[in-house]
Short mmCIF file of C-alpha atoms in Angstrom, two decimals:
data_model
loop_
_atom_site.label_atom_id
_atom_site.label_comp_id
_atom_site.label_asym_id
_atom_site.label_seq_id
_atom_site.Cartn_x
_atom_site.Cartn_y
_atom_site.Cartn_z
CA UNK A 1177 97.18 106.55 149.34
CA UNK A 1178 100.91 107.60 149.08
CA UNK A 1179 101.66 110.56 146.56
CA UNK A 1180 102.24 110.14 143.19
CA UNK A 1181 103.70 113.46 142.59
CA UNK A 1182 106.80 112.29 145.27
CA UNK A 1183 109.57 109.80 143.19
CA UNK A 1184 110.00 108.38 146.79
CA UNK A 1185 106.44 107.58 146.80
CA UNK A 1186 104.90 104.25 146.25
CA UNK A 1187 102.50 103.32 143.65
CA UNK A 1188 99.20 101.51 144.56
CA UNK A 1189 99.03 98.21 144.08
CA UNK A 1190 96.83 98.39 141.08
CA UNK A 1191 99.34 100.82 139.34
CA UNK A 1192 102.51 98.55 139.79
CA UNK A 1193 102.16 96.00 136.69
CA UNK A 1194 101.60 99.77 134.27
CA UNK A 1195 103.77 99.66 131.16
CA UNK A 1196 103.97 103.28 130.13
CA UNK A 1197 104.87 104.14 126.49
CA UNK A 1198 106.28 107.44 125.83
CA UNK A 1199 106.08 108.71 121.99
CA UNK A 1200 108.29 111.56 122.07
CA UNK A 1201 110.64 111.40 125.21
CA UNK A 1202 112.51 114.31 125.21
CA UNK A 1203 113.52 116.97 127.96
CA UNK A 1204 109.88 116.16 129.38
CA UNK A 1205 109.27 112.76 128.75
CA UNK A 1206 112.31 112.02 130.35
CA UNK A 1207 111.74 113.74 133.71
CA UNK A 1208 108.38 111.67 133.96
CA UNK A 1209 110.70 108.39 133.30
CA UNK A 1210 112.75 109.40 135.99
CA UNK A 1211 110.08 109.97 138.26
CA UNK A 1212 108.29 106.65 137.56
CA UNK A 1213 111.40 104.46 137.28
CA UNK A 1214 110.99 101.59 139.34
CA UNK A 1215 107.51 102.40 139.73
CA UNK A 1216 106.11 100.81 135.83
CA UNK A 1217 107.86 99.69 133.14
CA UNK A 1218 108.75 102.32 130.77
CA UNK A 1219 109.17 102.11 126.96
CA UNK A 1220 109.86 105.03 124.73
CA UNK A 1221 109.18 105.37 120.73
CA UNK A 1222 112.56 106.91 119.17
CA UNK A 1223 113.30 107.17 115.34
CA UNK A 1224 116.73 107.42 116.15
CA UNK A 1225 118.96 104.47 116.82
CA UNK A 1226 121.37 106.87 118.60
CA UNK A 1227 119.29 107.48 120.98
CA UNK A 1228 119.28 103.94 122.04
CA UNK A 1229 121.97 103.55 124.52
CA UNK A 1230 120.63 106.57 126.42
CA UNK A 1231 117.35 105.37 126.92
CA UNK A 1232 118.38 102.41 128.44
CA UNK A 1233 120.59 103.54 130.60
CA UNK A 1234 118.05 105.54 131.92
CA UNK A 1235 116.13 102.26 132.41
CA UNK A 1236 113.72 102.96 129.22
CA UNK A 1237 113.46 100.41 126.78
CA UNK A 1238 113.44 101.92 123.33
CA UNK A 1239 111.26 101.34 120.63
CA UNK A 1240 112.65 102.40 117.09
CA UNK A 1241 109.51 103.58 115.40
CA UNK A 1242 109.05 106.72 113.16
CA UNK A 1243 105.34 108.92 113.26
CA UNK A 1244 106.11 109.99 109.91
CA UNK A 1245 105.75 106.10 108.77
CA UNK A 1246 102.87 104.71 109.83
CA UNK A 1247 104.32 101.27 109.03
CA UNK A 1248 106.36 101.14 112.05
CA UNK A 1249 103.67 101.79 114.27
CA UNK A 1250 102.16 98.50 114.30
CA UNK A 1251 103.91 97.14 117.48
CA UNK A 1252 102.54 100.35 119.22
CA UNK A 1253 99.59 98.51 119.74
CA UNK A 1254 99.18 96.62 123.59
CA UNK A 1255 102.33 97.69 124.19
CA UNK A 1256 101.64 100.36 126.89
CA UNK A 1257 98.45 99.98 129.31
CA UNK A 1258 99.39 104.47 129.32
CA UNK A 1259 100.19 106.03 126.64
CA UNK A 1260 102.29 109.85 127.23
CA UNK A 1261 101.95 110.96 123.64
CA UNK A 1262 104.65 114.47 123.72
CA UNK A 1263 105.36 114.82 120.20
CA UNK A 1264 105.48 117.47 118.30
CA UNK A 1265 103.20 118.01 115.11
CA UNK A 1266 105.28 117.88 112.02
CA UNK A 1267 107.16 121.32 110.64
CA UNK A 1268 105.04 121.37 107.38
CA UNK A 1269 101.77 119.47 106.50
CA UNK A 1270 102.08 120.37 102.78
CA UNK A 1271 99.02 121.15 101.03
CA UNK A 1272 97.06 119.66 104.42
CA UNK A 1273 98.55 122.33 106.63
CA UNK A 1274 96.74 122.29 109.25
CA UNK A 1275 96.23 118.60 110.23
CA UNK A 1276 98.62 116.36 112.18
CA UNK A 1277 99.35 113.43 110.61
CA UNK A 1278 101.82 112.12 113.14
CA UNK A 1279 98.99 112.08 116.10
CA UNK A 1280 96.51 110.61 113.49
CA UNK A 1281 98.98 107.61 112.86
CA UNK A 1282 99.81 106.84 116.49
CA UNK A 1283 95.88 106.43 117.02
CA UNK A 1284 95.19 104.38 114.34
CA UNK A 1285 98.60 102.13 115.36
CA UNK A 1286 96.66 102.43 119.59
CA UNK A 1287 93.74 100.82 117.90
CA UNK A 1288 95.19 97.40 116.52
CA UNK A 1289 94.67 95.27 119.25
CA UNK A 1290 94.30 95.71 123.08
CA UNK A 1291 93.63 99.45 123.63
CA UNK A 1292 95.78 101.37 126.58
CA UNK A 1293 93.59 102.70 129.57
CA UNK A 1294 94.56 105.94 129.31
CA UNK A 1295 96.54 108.54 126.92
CA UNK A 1296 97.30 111.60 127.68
CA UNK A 1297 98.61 114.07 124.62
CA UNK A 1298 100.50 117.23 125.47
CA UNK A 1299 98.92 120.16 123.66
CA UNK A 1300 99.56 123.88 123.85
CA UNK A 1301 98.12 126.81 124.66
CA UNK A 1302 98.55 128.59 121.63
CA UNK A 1303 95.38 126.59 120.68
CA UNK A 1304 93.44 130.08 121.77
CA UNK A 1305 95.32 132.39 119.86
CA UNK A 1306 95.03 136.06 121.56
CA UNK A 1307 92.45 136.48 124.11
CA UNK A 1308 93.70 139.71 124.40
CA UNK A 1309 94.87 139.50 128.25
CA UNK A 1310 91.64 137.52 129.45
CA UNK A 1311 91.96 134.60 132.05
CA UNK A 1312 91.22 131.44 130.30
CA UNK A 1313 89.61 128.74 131.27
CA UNK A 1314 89.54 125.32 129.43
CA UNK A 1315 86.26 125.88 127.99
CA UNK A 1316 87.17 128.71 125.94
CA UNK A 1317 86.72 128.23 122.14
CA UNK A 1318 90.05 128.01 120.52
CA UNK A 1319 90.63 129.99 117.67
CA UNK A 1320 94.43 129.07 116.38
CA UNK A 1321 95.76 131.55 114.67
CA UNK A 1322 98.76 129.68 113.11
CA UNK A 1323 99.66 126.62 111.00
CA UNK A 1324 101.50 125.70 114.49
CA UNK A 1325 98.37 125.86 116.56
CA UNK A 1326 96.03 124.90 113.44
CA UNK A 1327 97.87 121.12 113.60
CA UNK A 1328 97.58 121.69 117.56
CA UNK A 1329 93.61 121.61 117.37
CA UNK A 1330 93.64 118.89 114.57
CA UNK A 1331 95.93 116.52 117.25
CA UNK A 1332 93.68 117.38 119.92
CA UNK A 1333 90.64 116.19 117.93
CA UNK A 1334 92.34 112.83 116.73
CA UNK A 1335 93.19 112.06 120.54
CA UNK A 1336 89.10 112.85 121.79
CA UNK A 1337 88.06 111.34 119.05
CA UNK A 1338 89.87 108.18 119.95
CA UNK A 1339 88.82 108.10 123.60
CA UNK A 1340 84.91 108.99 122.71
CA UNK A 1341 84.84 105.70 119.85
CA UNK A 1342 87.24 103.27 121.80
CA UNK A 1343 86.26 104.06 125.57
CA UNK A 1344 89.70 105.02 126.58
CA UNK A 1345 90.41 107.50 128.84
CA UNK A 1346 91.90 110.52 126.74
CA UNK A 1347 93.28 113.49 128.09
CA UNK A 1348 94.55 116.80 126.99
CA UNK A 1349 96.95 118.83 128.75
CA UNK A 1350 97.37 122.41 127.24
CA UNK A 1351 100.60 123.43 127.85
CA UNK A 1352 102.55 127.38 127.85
CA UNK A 1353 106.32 128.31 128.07
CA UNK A 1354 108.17 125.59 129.85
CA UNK A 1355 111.31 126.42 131.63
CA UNK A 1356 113.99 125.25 133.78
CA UNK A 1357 117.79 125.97 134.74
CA UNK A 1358 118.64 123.08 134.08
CA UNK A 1359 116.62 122.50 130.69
CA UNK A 1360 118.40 123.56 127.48
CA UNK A 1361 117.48 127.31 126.27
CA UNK A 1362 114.96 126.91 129.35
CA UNK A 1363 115.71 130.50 130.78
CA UNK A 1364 116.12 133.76 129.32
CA UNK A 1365 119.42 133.55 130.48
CA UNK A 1366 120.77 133.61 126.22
CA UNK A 1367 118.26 136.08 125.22
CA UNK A 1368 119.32 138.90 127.98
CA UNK A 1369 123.05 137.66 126.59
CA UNK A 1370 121.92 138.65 123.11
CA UNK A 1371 120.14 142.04 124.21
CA UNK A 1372 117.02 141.26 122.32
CA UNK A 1373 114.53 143.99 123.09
CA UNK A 1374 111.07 142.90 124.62
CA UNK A 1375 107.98 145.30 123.97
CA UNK A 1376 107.50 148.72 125.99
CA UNK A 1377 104.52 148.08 128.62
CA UNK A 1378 101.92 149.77 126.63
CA UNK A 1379 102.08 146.83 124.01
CA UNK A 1380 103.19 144.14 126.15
CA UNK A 1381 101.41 140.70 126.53
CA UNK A 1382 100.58 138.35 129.53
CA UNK A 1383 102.15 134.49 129.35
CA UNK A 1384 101.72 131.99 131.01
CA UNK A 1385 104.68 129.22 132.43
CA UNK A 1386 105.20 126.10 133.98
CA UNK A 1387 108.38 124.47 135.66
CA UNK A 1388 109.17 121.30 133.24
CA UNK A 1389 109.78 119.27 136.49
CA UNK A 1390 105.87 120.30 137.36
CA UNK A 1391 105.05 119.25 133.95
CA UNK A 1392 106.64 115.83 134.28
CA UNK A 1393 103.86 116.11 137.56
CA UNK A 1394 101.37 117.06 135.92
CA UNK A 1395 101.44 114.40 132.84
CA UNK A 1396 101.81 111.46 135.49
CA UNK A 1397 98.83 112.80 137.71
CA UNK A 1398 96.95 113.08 134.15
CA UNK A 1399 98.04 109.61 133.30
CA UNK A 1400 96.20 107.91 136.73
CA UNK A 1401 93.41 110.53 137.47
CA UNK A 1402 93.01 112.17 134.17
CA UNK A 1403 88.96 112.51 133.40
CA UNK A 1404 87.75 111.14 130.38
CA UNK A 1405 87.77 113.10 127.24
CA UNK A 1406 89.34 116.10 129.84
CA UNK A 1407 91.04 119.17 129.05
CA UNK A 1408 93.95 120.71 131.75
CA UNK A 1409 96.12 123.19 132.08
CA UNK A 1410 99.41 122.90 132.50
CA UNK A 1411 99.98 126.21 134.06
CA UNK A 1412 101.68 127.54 136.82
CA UNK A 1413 100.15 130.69 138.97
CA UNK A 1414 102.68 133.33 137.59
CA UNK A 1415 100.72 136.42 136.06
CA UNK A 1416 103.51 138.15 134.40
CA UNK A 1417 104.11 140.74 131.19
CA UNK A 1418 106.59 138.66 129.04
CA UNK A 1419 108.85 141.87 129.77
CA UNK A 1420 108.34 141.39 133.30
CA UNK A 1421 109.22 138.15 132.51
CA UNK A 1422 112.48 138.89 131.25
CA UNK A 1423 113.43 141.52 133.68
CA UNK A 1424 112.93 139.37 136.50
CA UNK A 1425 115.34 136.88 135.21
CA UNK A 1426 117.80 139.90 134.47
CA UNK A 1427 117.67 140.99 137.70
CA UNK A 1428 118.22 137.48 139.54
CA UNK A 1429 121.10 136.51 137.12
CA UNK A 1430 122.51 140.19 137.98
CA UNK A 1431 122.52 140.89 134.43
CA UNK A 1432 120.95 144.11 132.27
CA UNK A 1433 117.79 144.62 131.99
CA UNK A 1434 116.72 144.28 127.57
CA UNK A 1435 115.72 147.69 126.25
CA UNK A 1436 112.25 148.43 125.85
CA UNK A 1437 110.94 149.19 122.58
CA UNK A 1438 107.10 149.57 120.81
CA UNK A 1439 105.66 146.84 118.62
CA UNK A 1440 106.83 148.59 115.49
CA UNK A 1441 110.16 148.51 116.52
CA UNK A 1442 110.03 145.02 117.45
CA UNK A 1443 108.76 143.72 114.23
CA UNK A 1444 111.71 145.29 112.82
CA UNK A 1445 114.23 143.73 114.61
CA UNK A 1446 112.47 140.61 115.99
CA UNK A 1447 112.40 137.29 113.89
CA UNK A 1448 108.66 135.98 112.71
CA UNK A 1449 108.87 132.99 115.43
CA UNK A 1450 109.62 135.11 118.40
CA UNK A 1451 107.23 137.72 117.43
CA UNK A 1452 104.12 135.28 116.92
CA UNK A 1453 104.38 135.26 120.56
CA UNK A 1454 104.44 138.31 121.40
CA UNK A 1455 101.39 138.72 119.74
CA UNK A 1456 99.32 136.30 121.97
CA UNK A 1457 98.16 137.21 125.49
CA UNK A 1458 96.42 135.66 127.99
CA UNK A 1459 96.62 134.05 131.72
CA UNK A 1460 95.72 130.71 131.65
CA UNK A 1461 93.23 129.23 134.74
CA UNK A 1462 94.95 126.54 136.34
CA UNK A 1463 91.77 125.25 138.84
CA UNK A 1464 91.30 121.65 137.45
CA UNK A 1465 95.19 121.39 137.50
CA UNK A 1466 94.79 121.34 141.05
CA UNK A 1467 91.44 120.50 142.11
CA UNK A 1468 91.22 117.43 139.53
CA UNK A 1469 94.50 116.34 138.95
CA UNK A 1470 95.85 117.36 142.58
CA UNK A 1471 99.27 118.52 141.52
CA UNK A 1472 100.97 120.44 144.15
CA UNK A 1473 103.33 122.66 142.31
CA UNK A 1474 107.03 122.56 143.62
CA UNK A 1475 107.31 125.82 141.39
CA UNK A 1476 103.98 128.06 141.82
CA UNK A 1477 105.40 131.00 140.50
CA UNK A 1478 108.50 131.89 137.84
CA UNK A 1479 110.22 133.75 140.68
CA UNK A 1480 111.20 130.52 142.50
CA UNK A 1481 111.42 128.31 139.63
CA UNK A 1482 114.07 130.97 138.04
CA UNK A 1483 116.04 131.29 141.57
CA UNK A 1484 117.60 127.58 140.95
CA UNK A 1485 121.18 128.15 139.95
CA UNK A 1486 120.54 131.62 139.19
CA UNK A 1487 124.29 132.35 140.16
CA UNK A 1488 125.67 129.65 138.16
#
């Protein structure tokens, strides 16, 4: 069977008349478009009409549609035979903080009329909180610790819920950092430009990555050999300190290395966002990546995903 992880690779035959719908095409959606272009038609949910022009010259055909109104959902339905759901849950919930209502609509709109074989909804890792360093597996308990990671786990039980009553094959992919040179703010190329400090090693925290052209690999491979019901990892093999991290990068770009400081410090000077991460840490297992899914990663490790235009 040719690859489906090579763009130059054919598709089986069975795969060829697959209409893929993407709800929230960005950086990531897009790189699985381009991947699969030619290979199944590809249409892509936007709530922006000036996005329109874009996505079809990238050969997508655009669907205006808005997650925040379930009324323009309805044509949703039958319109993909694989659903690549990417969207984020929205900013604030209100008084309902911690559910998604934008993953609950597109299920509701999926189950109209002739259900998609397979949908695949890209979650995050933050879904375990801090394991304190552990490697994690996917059947860890989560335990969210934020109103980010709260909606997370609420979007992750409206997608299992709809493959367990409808029969379609649902999948999860849980997914860390994503970077890329050639992904917007996808290195730490601005942050060593800015100085910010990263924590002294003492109170310094493991994270996990993944090249966004692997995750584009990983999200197809999910959408034709995805288990039922499944949970992956989206994780590459790097076992860094987020200072490592950072110093790595500083060293390749031929830059300064940040300062070091102690967690005290940093909650000084750091803002909230920044420092919810650096309060989570944990190596993610990525086994069933690679035994299940059979992504080879072009990018095991950050140290030759960060090399690409590193000069530049």
């Amino acid at each position: 069977m040719p690859s489906i992880h090579s763009p130059s690779g054919a598709l089986p035959a069975r795969f060829r008349r697959a209409r893929l719908l993407i709800v929230g095409c960005g950086d990531v959606g897009q790189r699985v478009a381009r991947d699969l272009r030619g290979r199944v038609s590809l249409v892509a949910l936007t709530s922006s009409a000036e996005r329109v022009p874009d996505l079809r010259a990238a050969g997508i055909r655009p669907l205006i549609g808005n997650l925040d109104d379930p009324r323009t959902l309805r044509r949703l339905s039958a319109l993909g035979t694989r659903v690549l759901h990417l969207a984020p849950p929205p900013r604030d919930s209100g008084s309902a903080w911690w559910r998604d209502q934008r993953t609950a609509a597109l299920v509701r709109a999926l189950r109209l009329r002739a259900l998609p074989d397979a949908l695949v909804y890209g979650s995050t890792s933050g879904v375990y909180g801090d394991c304190g360093g552990a490697r994690v597996s996917e059947t860890r308990t989560v335990r969210p610790d934020t109103p980010r990671s709260h909606r997370r786990v609420d979007a992750e039980r409206a997608v299992r819920w709809f493959g367990r009553s409808t029969g379609v094959r649902a999948s999860i992919l849980r997914i860390p950092g994503i970077y890329a040179p050639d992904r917007e703010g996808g290195t730490p190329r601005q942050r060593l430009q800015r100085g910010t400090p990263v924590l002294r090693r003492e109170d310094d925290v493991y994270t996990s990555h993944i090249h966004a052209d692997d995750l584009a690999r990983a999200c197809i491979a999910a959408l034709f050999r995805g288990r039922p019901q499944r949970i992956v990892h989206a994780s590459d093999d790097t076992e860094l300190r987020m200072g490592d991290y950072i110093d790595l990068a500083a060293d390749l770009y031929g830059m300064p290395r940040p300062p070091r400081v102690a967690r005290e410090e940093a909650e000084r000077q750091l803002p909230l966002q920044l420092l919810s991460f650096m309060g989570e840490s944990r190596r993610l297992d990525n086994t069933r990546l690679k035994r299940e899914l059979r992504v080879r990663l072009a990018h095991p490790t950050v140290h030759t995903g960060l090399r690409e235009n590193a000069g530049s």
